[in-house]
Amino acid sequence: MMSVICQTLDFGRHVLDHVACDCSSNTPLDRYTIRSHVKPCTKSRKRRHQTPTLVCSRRNVGQCRVFSTTKSETALNGITGGPQPFLELRKESKSPISSTNLFEVVADDLQKLNQNLLSMVGKENPALVSAAQRIFGAGGKRMRPALVFLVSRATAGLVGLEDLTVEHRRLAEIIEMIHTASLIHDDVLDDSDMRRGKETLHQLYGTRVAVLAGDFMFAQSSWCLANLENLEVIKLISQVIKDFASGEIKQASSLFDCEVELEEYLIKSYYKTASLIAASTKGAAIFSGVDRDTTKKMYEYGRNLGLSFQIVDDILDFTQSTKQLGKPAGSDLAKGNLTAPVIFALERDPKLKDIIESEFSEPGSLDEAIGIVKSSGGIERAQELAKQKADLAIQNLQCLPPSAFRSALEDMVTFNLERID
């Protein structure tokens, strides 16, 4: 580790002064983290060399990383092979992670994905094409396919892959199609009028078309999955579709049940949310060809991130407005779906149990129940649980070499928690 008190650093032939980056800051360079990373690439079949890459991304501690984009004769004191030394200069204040640049390092991959999603639906049925155009054009962060791309690129360097494979890209498309199909079916089952502030598919086209559209997407994604001809991944993703159904059955069978335990809630959350995210990250690692230990850790990263994500969503159901949520606040509780904040609140205030078991038959009882959840510490304890899962997710990433892609995977964990800060 070296300490530098200057605003200009010389990396071999290249001088870095003020560096353009995602943080949109003109702060002198000496207040930022400068790290030199190397990415293996193949110049010929017989010889490899190390080429530095330039990526600049804000980290959860408010750091800004700079990587050289061009090959340099020497990189920091002439060291050209192996892990590079770095100069770490922490920024003085932490800034929140923006959703707009969270996945910037895989922006090109996501652009190609958007172009391919509609082609996967096909043109045989005009109603399905129209529905698909609305669904895939409705926005959303494309979090799951972005995770596929990030893990793919973060693990590719471990085995000397220069670029993503066709299987990586097709997996991302399959994952997004399965996720979309599950949302369509969820909206029908929950009789939801709005999603992301827009009318749901069954409100626009009717329940029959919506159910068939979801069924078609599940079937098409299964067909594409089979054509990947990787039995391990086929089993992995097929289990996810089974988990979706199990999660819905568990939820439907435990409505207004105040005896539900936290472990049952976490199992249901895994089935409904974390299973697909874990399959996304594990599948990406499998197609990179990394060792089984790394593949397992990528699965655990996705599982812990998915659980943390679901817990945060369940907290927001109590803390955000109807406008922010795109659906009525407290809607899960109103339907009898008891989530982490409610389960924790039930341990503290017995009155909440009586209100829930009455299924909110008295005027104002739902608002009273929401008030008890907020005042009894249910939200704070759920926040701690979300942070515990987030910490585990970060630990699962330690097997990966430092890179912009690993940083983005870490940022995803932080970004999720910042939704409740």
Short mmCIF file of C-alpha atoms in Angstrom, two decimals:
data_model
loop_
_atom_site.label_atom_id
_atom_site.label_comp_id
_atom_site.label_asym_id
_atom_site.label_seq_id
_atom_site.Cartn_x
_atom_site.Cartn_y
_atom_site.Cartn_z
CA MET A 1 0.00 0.00 0.00
CA MET A 2 1.39 3.45 -0.92
CA SER A 3 0.10 6.85 0.15
CA VAL A 4 -0.18 9.60 -2.43
CA ILE A 5 -0.81 13.29 -1.80
CA CYS A 6 -1.28 14.58 -5.31
CA GLN A 7 -3.92 15.14 -7.96
CA THR A 8 -2.07 13.59 -10.86
CA LEU A 9 -0.93 9.97 -11.07
CA ASP A 10 1.37 8.55 -13.71
CA PHE A 11 0.50 4.98 -14.81
CA GLY A 12 3.35 4.08 -17.15
CA ARG A 13 2.81 6.21 -20.25
CA HIS A 14 -0.64 7.38 -19.14
CA VAL A 15 -1.40 10.26 -16.82
CA LEU A 16 -4.71 10.41 -14.94
CA ASP A 17 -5.76 13.81 -13.60
CA HIS A 18 -9.43 14.59 -13.04
CA VAL A 19 -11.29 11.49 -14.16
CA ALA A 20 -14.79 11.40 -15.66
CA CYS A 21 -16.90 8.89 -13.77
CA ASP A 22 -20.40 8.00 -12.62
CA CYS A 23 -20.23 10.12 -9.49
CA SER A 24 -20.42 13.36 -11.54
CA SER A 25 -17.90 15.06 -9.30
CA ASN A 26 -15.02 17.41 -10.01
CA THR A 27 -13.36 16.52 -6.71
CA PRO A 28 -9.58 16.22 -7.01
CA LEU A 29 -8.32 12.74 -7.62
CA ASP A 30 -6.52 12.48 -4.29
CA ARG A 31 -9.90 12.10 -2.53
CA TYR A 32 -10.80 8.98 -4.47
CA THR A 33 -9.81 5.35 -4.57
CA ILE A 34 -7.50 4.49 -7.44
CA ARG A 35 -7.19 0.77 -8.08
CA SER A 36 -5.31 -0.99 -10.85
CA HIS A 37 -6.96 -4.18 -12.03
CA VAL A 38 -5.98 -6.50 -14.81
CA LYS A 39 -8.14 -8.61 -17.06
CA PRO A 40 -6.75 -11.66 -18.82
CA CYS A 41 -7.19 -11.70 -22.54
CA THR A 42 -5.79 -13.83 -25.29
CA LYS A 43 -3.72 -12.23 -27.99
CA SER A 44 -3.06 -15.53 -29.66
CA ARG A 45 -3.82 -19.11 -28.79
CA LYS A 46 -0.35 -19.60 -27.36
CA ARG A 47 0.28 -16.42 -25.44
CA ARG A 48 -1.66 -14.41 -22.92
CA HIS A 49 -0.98 -10.94 -21.68
CA GLN A 50 -2.56 -8.75 -19.03
CA THR A 51 -4.53 -5.76 -20.23
CA PRO A 52 -5.78 -3.17 -17.74
CA THR A 53 -9.40 -2.11 -18.14
CA LEU A 54 -11.01 1.24 -17.31
CA VAL A 55 -14.15 1.15 -15.31
CA CYS A 56 -15.17 3.77 -12.82
CA SER A 57 -18.02 2.99 -10.45
CA ARG A 58 -19.20 4.36 -7.12
CA ARG A 59 -19.05 1.90 -4.26
CA ASN A 60 -21.14 1.67 -1.14
CA VAL A 61 -18.55 3.53 0.90
CA GLY A 62 -18.58 6.42 -1.53
CA GLN A 63 -15.46 5.41 -3.38
CA CYS A 64 -14.70 5.94 -7.01
CA ARG A 65 -12.54 3.38 -8.85
CA VAL A 66 -10.41 4.13 -11.87
CA PHE A 67 -9.02 1.42 -14.15
CA SER A 68 -6.76 2.11 -17.14
CA THR A 69 -8.40 1.46 -20.51
CA THR A 70 -5.31 0.94 -22.57
CA LYS A 71 -2.33 -1.31 -22.35
CA SER A 72 0.54 0.30 -20.47
CA GLU A 73 4.19 -0.71 -20.51
CA THR A 74 4.25 -0.51 -16.74
CA ALA A 75 1.41 -0.33 -14.31
CA LEU A 76 2.28 1.14 -10.95
CA ASN A 77 6.00 0.65 -10.41
CA GLY A 78 6.38 -1.53 -13.47
CA ILE A 79 4.42 -4.50 -12.15
CA THR A 80 2.60 -6.09 -15.06
CA GLY A 81 1.47 -9.53 -13.90
CA GLY A 82 -0.67 -10.82 -11.06
CA PRO A 83 -2.78 -8.74 -8.67
CA GLN A 84 -1.87 -5.07 -8.90
CA PRO A 85 -1.11 -2.83 -5.89
CA PHE A 86 -3.60 -0.08 -5.31
CA LEU A 87 -3.81 3.32 -3.74
CA GLU A 88 -6.86 3.63 -1.54
CA LEU A 89 -8.00 7.12 -0.67
CA ARG A 90 -11.50 7.12 0.75
CA LYS A 91 -13.92 9.83 -0.14
CA GLU A 92 -15.00 11.90 2.83
CA SER A 93 -18.76 11.29 2.59
CA LYS A 94 -21.00 8.47 1.48
CA SER A 95 -23.40 9.00 -1.40
CA PRO A 96 -26.38 6.80 -2.25
CA ILE A 97 -26.15 4.48 -5.24
CA SER A 98 -28.23 5.57 -8.21
CA SER A 99 -30.49 3.05 -9.93
CA THR A 100 -29.65 4.68 -13.26
CA ASN A 101 -25.97 3.72 -13.18
CA LEU A 102 -26.18 0.61 -11.02
CA PHE A 103 -25.81 -1.69 -14.03
CA GLU A 104 -23.87 0.67 -16.28
CA VAL A 105 -20.98 -1.78 -16.64
CA VAL A 106 -23.34 -4.23 -18.39
CA ALA A 107 -25.45 -1.63 -20.20
CA ASP A 108 -24.54 -3.00 -23.63
CA ASP A 109 -25.50 -6.51 -22.56
CA LEU A 110 -28.88 -5.29 -21.33
CA GLN A 111 -29.46 -3.40 -24.57
CA LYS A 112 -28.99 -6.60 -26.56
CA LEU A 113 -31.28 -8.42 -24.15
CA ASN A 114 -34.10 -5.92 -24.71
CA GLN A 115 -33.77 -6.40 -28.46
CA ASN A 116 -33.97 -10.19 -28.16
CA LEU A 117 -36.88 -10.51 -25.72
CA LEU A 118 -39.61 -9.70 -28.24
CA SER A 119 -38.10 -12.05 -30.82
CA MET A 120 -38.38 -14.88 -28.30
CA VAL A 121 -42.15 -14.37 -28.12
CA GLY A 122 -42.52 -14.82 -31.88
CA LYS A 123 -45.21 -13.40 -34.16
CA GLU A 124 -47.69 -16.26 -34.37
CA ASN A 125 -50.33 -14.72 -32.12
CA PRO A 126 -51.07 -10.98 -32.46
CA ALA A 127 -52.63 -10.83 -28.98
CA LEU A 128 -49.51 -12.28 -27.39
CA VAL A 129 -47.27 -9.98 -29.41
CA SER A 130 -49.27 -6.95 -28.27
CA ALA A 131 -49.20 -8.13 -24.67
CA ALA A 132 -45.46 -8.82 -24.84
CA GLN A 133 -44.73 -5.38 -26.29
CA ARG A 134 -46.54 -3.79 -23.38
CA ILE A 135 -44.87 -6.01 -20.78
CA PHE A 136 -41.30 -5.68 -21.99
CA GLY A 137 -41.76 -2.00 -22.75
CA ALA A 138 -43.12 -1.23 -19.27
CA GLY A 139 -39.72 -0.48 -17.80
CA GLY A 140 -38.18 -2.10 -14.78
CA LYS A 141 -34.54 -2.43 -13.86
CA ARG A 142 -34.01 -5.86 -15.46
CA MET A 143 -32.30 -6.78 -12.20
CA ARG A 144 -32.24 -10.54 -12.74
CA PRO A 145 -30.68 -10.59 -16.22
CA ALA A 146 -28.28 -7.85 -15.09
CA LEU A 147 -27.16 -10.17 -12.29
CA VAL A 148 -26.62 -12.91 -14.88
CA PHE A 149 -24.37 -10.59 -16.88
CA LEU A 150 -22.49 -9.31 -13.83
CA VAL A 151 -21.76 -12.77 -12.42
CA SER A 152 -20.89 -14.02 -15.91
CA ARG A 153 -18.33 -11.29 -16.42
CA ALA A 154 -17.06 -11.43 -12.83
CA THR A 155 -16.38 -15.18 -13.11
CA ALA A 156 -15.23 -15.23 -16.74
CA GLY A 157 -11.81 -13.88 -15.79
CA LEU A 158 -11.25 -16.79 -13.44
CA VAL A 159 -11.16 -19.20 -16.38
CA GLY A 160 -9.75 -16.92 -19.09
CA LEU A 161 -13.00 -16.19 -20.98
CA GLU A 162 -12.70 -13.04 -23.06
CA ASP A 163 -16.42 -12.44 -23.56
CA LEU A 164 -19.82 -13.80 -22.66
CA THR A 165 -20.94 -16.99 -24.34
CA VAL A 166 -24.17 -17.49 -26.25
CA GLU A 167 -25.36 -19.56 -23.27
CA HIS A 168 -24.80 -16.65 -20.88
CA ARG A 169 -26.93 -14.35 -23.00
CA ARG A 170 -29.68 -16.86 -23.58
CA LEU A 171 -29.81 -17.62 -19.84
CA ALA A 172 -30.39 -13.91 -19.11
CA GLU A 173 -33.25 -13.83 -21.62
CA ILE A 174 -34.81 -16.99 -20.18
CA ILE A 175 -34.58 -15.62 -16.63
CA GLU A 176 -36.29 -12.35 -17.58
CA MET A 177 -39.05 -14.18 -19.44
CA ILE A 178 -39.71 -16.48 -16.48
CA HIS A 179 -39.77 -13.49 -14.12
CA THR A 180 -42.22 -11.64 -16.36
CA ALA A 181 -44.49 -14.69 -16.64
CA SER A 182 -44.54 -15.00 -12.85
CA LEU A 183 -45.53 -11.33 -12.47
CA ILE A 184 -48.42 -11.75 -14.90
CA HIS A 185 -49.73 -14.74 -12.95
CA ASP A 186 -49.16 -12.97 -9.60
CA ASP A 187 -51.25 -10.01 -10.75
CA VAL A 188 -54.08 -12.33 -11.79
CA LEU A 189 -53.97 -14.27 -8.50
CA ASP A 190 -53.81 -11.08 -6.42
CA ASP A 191 -56.33 -9.28 -8.66
CA SER A 192 -53.91 -6.35 -8.83
CA ASP A 193 -54.99 -3.36 -10.91
CA MET A 194 -51.60 -1.68 -11.20
CA ARG A 195 -47.96 -2.66 -11.67
CA ARG A 196 -45.18 -0.05 -11.82
CA GLY A 197 -47.91 2.58 -11.95
CA LYS A 198 -49.56 1.09 -15.05
CA GLU A 199 -52.61 -1.08 -15.59
CA THR A 200 -51.89 -4.78 -15.31
CA LEU A 201 -52.21 -7.09 -18.28
CA HIS A 202 -55.42 -8.76 -17.14
CA GLN A 203 -57.04 -5.35 -16.65
CA LEU A 204 -56.25 -4.45 -20.25
CA TYR A 205 -56.77 -7.73 -22.07
CA GLY A 206 -58.82 -9.81 -19.65
CA THR A 207 -57.86 -12.68 -17.37
CA ARG A 208 -57.91 -15.30 -20.13
CA VAL A 209 -55.34 -13.54 -22.32
CA ALA A 210 -53.17 -12.68 -19.31
CA VAL A 211 -53.08 -16.28 -18.05
CA LEU A 212 -52.35 -17.60 -21.53
CA ALA A 213 -49.61 -15.00 -22.02
CA GLY A 214 -47.96 -16.09 -18.78
CA ASP A 215 -48.33 -19.76 -19.71
CA PHE A 216 -46.84 -19.12 -23.14
CA MET A 217 -43.81 -17.34 -21.65
CA PHE A 218 -43.19 -20.18 -19.22
CA ALA A 219 -43.45 -22.67 -22.09
CA GLN A 220 -41.23 -20.67 -24.44
CA SER A 221 -38.59 -20.14 -21.78
CA SER A 222 -38.63 -23.89 -21.05
CA TRP A 223 -38.11 -24.63 -24.75
CA CYS A 224 -35.18 -22.22 -24.95
CA LEU A 225 -33.79 -23.71 -21.74
CA ALA A 226 -33.89 -27.24 -23.15
CA ASN A 227 -31.99 -26.05 -26.22
CA LEU A 228 -29.10 -24.96 -24.03
CA GLU A 229 -28.46 -28.68 -23.51
CA ASN A 230 -26.96 -28.27 -20.05
CA LEU A 231 -28.67 -30.73 -17.72
CA GLU A 232 -27.50 -29.00 -14.53
CA VAL A 233 -28.94 -25.64 -15.61
CA ILE A 234 -32.13 -27.25 -16.93
CA LYS A 235 -32.72 -28.87 -13.53
CA LEU A 236 -31.86 -25.61 -11.76
CA ILE A 237 -34.33 -23.44 -13.69
CA SER A 238 -37.03 -26.11 -13.78
CA GLN A 239 -36.91 -26.18 -9.98
CA VAL A 240 -37.52 -22.42 -9.96
CA ILE A 241 -40.81 -22.81 -11.86
CA LYS A 242 -41.83 -25.49 -9.36
CA ASP A 243 -40.83 -23.17 -6.49
CA PHE A 244 -43.10 -20.42 -7.82
CA ALA A 245 -46.10 -22.72 -7.52
CA SER A 246 -45.01 -23.93 -4.07
CA GLY A 247 -44.65 -20.35 -2.89
CA GLU A 248 -48.14 -19.41 -4.06
CA ILE A 249 -49.64 -22.48 -2.38
CA LYS A 250 -47.80 -21.75 0.89
CA GLN A 251 -48.98 -18.16 0.84
CA ALA A 252 -52.59 -19.05 0.04
CA SER A 253 -52.69 -21.66 2.81
CA SER A 254 -51.37 -19.31 5.52
CA LEU A 255 -53.45 -16.16 5.00
CA PHE A 256 -54.45 -14.48 8.29
CA ASP A 257 -52.58 -17.23 10.18
CA CYS A 258 -50.97 -15.51 13.15
CA GLU A 259 -49.12 -18.69 14.12
CA VAL A 260 -46.86 -18.46 11.07
CA GLU A 261 -43.20 -18.53 12.08
CA LEU A 262 -40.29 -16.56 10.68
CA GLU A 263 -38.71 -19.66 9.14
CA GLU A 264 -41.90 -20.38 7.21
CA TYR A 265 -41.91 -16.81 5.95
CA LEU A 266 -38.30 -17.15 4.76
CA ILE A 267 -39.07 -20.41 2.96
CA LYS A 268 -42.02 -18.80 1.19
CA SER A 269 -39.84 -15.77 0.32
CA TYR A 270 -37.24 -18.10 -1.13
CA TYR A 271 -39.82 -19.84 -3.30
CA LYS A 272 -41.41 -16.62 -4.56
CA THR A 273 -38.34 -14.40 -5.00
CA ALA A 274 -34.92 -15.72 -3.99
CA SER A 275 -35.10 -19.01 -5.92
CA LEU A 276 -35.01 -17.28 -9.33
CA ILE A 277 -32.28 -14.84 -8.30
CA ALA A 278 -30.15 -17.69 -6.92
CA ALA A 279 -30.67 -19.68 -10.12
CA SER A 280 -29.66 -16.61 -12.15
CA THR A 281 -26.35 -16.18 -10.38
CA LYS A 282 -25.55 -19.90 -10.14
CA GLY A 283 -26.49 -20.55 -13.79
CA ALA A 284 -24.18 -17.75 -14.91
CA ALA A 285 -21.30 -19.27 -12.94
CA ILE A 286 -21.99 -22.72 -14.41
CA PHE A 287 -21.78 -21.38 -17.97
CA SER A 288 -18.50 -19.64 -17.09
CA GLY A 289 -17.09 -23.05 -16.15
CA VAL A 290 -15.76 -22.08 -12.71
CA ASP A 291 -15.16 -24.60 -9.93
CA ARG A 292 -18.02 -25.95 -7.82
CA ASP A 293 -17.06 -23.97 -4.72
CA THR A 294 -17.33 -20.69 -6.61
CA THR A 295 -20.58 -21.82 -8.25
CA LYS A 296 -22.04 -22.62 -4.82
CA LYS A 297 -21.03 -19.22 -3.46
CA MET A 298 -22.68 -17.49 -6.41
CA TYR A 299 -25.85 -19.44 -5.63
CA GLU A 300 -25.64 -18.35 -1.98
CA TYR A 301 -25.06 -14.76 -3.05
CA GLY A 302 -28.25 -14.84 -5.13
CA ARG A 303 -30.22 -16.56 -2.37
CA ASN A 304 -29.19 -14.08 0.33
CA LEU A 305 -29.67 -11.09 -1.96
CA GLY A 306 -33.11 -12.40 -2.95
CA LEU A 307 -34.20 -12.88 0.66
CA SER A 308 -32.92 -9.42 1.59
CA PHE A 309 -34.72 -7.98 -1.43
CA GLN A 310 -38.04 -9.58 -0.45
CA ILE A 311 -37.75 -8.44 3.17
CA VAL A 312 -37.08 -4.87 2.00
CA ASP A 313 -40.12 -5.04 -0.31
CA ASP A 314 -42.23 -6.19 2.64
CA ILE A 315 -40.95 -3.29 4.75
CA LEU A 316 -41.76 -0.79 2.00
CA ASP A 317 -45.35 -2.05 2.00
CA PHE A 318 -45.64 -0.29 5.37
CA THR A 319 -43.34 2.70 4.94
CA GLN A 320 -44.04 3.99 1.42
CA SER A 321 -47.07 5.77 0.04
CA THR A 322 -49.55 4.32 -2.44
CA LYS A 323 -48.02 6.55 -5.13
CA GLN A 324 -44.50 5.29 -4.43
CA LEU A 325 -45.56 1.64 -4.33
CA GLY A 326 -47.83 1.74 -7.37
CA LYS A 327 -50.39 -0.16 -5.25
CA PRO A 328 -52.25 0.54 -1.98
CA ALA A 329 -49.97 0.75 1.06
CA GLY A 330 -50.42 -2.17 3.45
CA SER A 331 -51.98 -4.27 0.70
CA ASP A 332 -50.18 -7.47 1.75
CA LEU A 333 -51.50 -7.21 5.29
CA ALA A 334 -54.98 -6.36 4.03
CA LYS A 335 -55.01 -9.62 2.07
CA GLY A 336 -53.80 -11.59 5.09
CA ASN A 337 -50.25 -12.12 3.85
CA LEU A 338 -48.18 -11.82 7.02
CA THR A 339 -44.65 -10.68 6.29
CA ALA A 340 -41.55 -10.14 8.45
CA PRO A 341 -42.62 -6.78 10.01
CA VAL A 342 -45.96 -8.30 11.04
CA ILE A 343 -44.42 -11.52 12.38
CA PHE A 344 -42.03 -9.51 14.57
CA ALA A 345 -44.83 -7.17 15.70
CA LEU A 346 -47.01 -10.12 16.70
CA GLU A 347 -44.33 -11.15 19.21
CA ARG A 348 -44.63 -7.78 20.95
CA ASP A 349 -48.34 -6.86 20.85
CA PRO A 350 -51.07 -9.51 21.34
CA LYS A 351 -53.76 -7.06 20.24
CA LEU A 352 -52.46 -7.28 16.68
CA LYS A 353 -53.38 -10.97 16.56
CA ASP A 354 -57.03 -10.26 17.40
CA ILE A 355 -57.26 -7.60 14.69
CA ILE A 356 -55.72 -9.81 12.01
CA GLU A 357 -57.79 -12.87 12.89
CA SER A 358 -60.94 -10.74 12.56
CA GLU A 359 -59.78 -10.14 8.95
CA PHE A 360 -60.16 -6.40 9.50
CA SER A 361 -63.91 -6.60 9.83
CA GLU A 362 -64.11 -3.42 11.93
CA PRO A 363 -63.84 0.03 10.25
CA GLY A 364 -60.33 1.44 10.69
CA SER A 365 -58.90 -1.87 11.92
CA LEU A 366 -56.40 -2.14 9.05
CA ASP A 367 -54.96 1.30 9.83
CA GLU A 368 -54.80 0.33 13.51
CA ALA A 369 -52.90 -2.85 12.64
CA ILE A 370 -50.44 -0.91 10.47
CA GLY A 371 -49.91 1.51 13.35
CA ILE A 372 -49.13 -1.36 15.74
CA VAL A 373 -46.60 -2.84 13.29
CA LYS A 374 -44.85 0.53 13.12
CA SER A 375 -44.92 1.27 16.85
CA SER A 376 -43.94 -2.19 18.10
CA GLY A 377 -40.53 -2.32 16.43
CA GLY A 378 -41.61 -4.74 13.70
CA ILE A 379 -40.13 -2.56 10.95
CA GLU A 380 -36.78 -2.10 12.73
CA ARG A 381 -36.38 -5.82 13.41
CA ALA A 382 -37.21 -6.60 9.79
CA GLN A 383 -34.56 -4.08 8.73
CA GLU A 384 -32.00 -5.93 10.85
CA LEU A 385 -32.99 -9.21 9.21
CA ALA A 386 -32.58 -7.68 5.74
CA LYS A 387 -29.13 -6.40 6.72
CA GLN A 388 -28.11 -9.82 8.05
CA LYS A 389 -28.94 -11.43 4.70
CA ALA A 390 -27.16 -8.58 2.89
CA ASP A 391 -24.00 -9.14 4.94
CA LEU A 392 -24.03 -12.82 4.00
CA ALA A 393 -24.43 -11.89 0.31
CA ILE A 394 -21.36 -9.64 0.48
CA GLN A 395 -19.35 -12.42 2.14
CA ASN A 396 -20.31 -14.79 -0.68
CA LEU A 397 -18.58 -12.47 -3.17
CA GLN A 398 -15.16 -12.68 -1.54
CA CYS A 399 -14.20 -15.60 -3.79
CA LEU A 400 -14.26 -13.28 -6.82
CA PRO A 401 -11.26 -11.20 -7.91
CA PRO A 402 -11.66 -7.41 -7.60
CA SER A 403 -13.31 -5.93 -10.68
CA ALA A 404 -15.95 -3.43 -11.72
CA PHE A 405 -18.39 -6.34 -12.01
CA ARG A 406 -17.81 -7.55 -8.47
CA SER A 407 -18.17 -3.94 -7.29
CA ALA A 408 -21.53 -3.73 -9.08
CA LEU A 409 -22.65 -6.97 -7.39
CA GLU A 410 -21.72 -5.43 -4.03
CA ASP A 411 -23.50 -2.22 -4.99
CA MET A 412 -26.65 -4.20 -5.76
CA VAL A 413 -26.73 -5.36 -2.14
CA THR A 414 -26.19 -1.83 -0.85
CA PHE A 415 -28.71 -0.32 -3.26
CA ASN A 416 -31.36 -2.73 -1.99
CA LEU A 417 -30.77 -1.68 1.63
CA GLU A 418 -30.75 2.00 0.69
CA ARG A 419 -34.38 1.63 -0.35
CA ILE A 420 -35.27 1.56 3.36
CA ASP A 421 -32.72 4.11 4.65
#
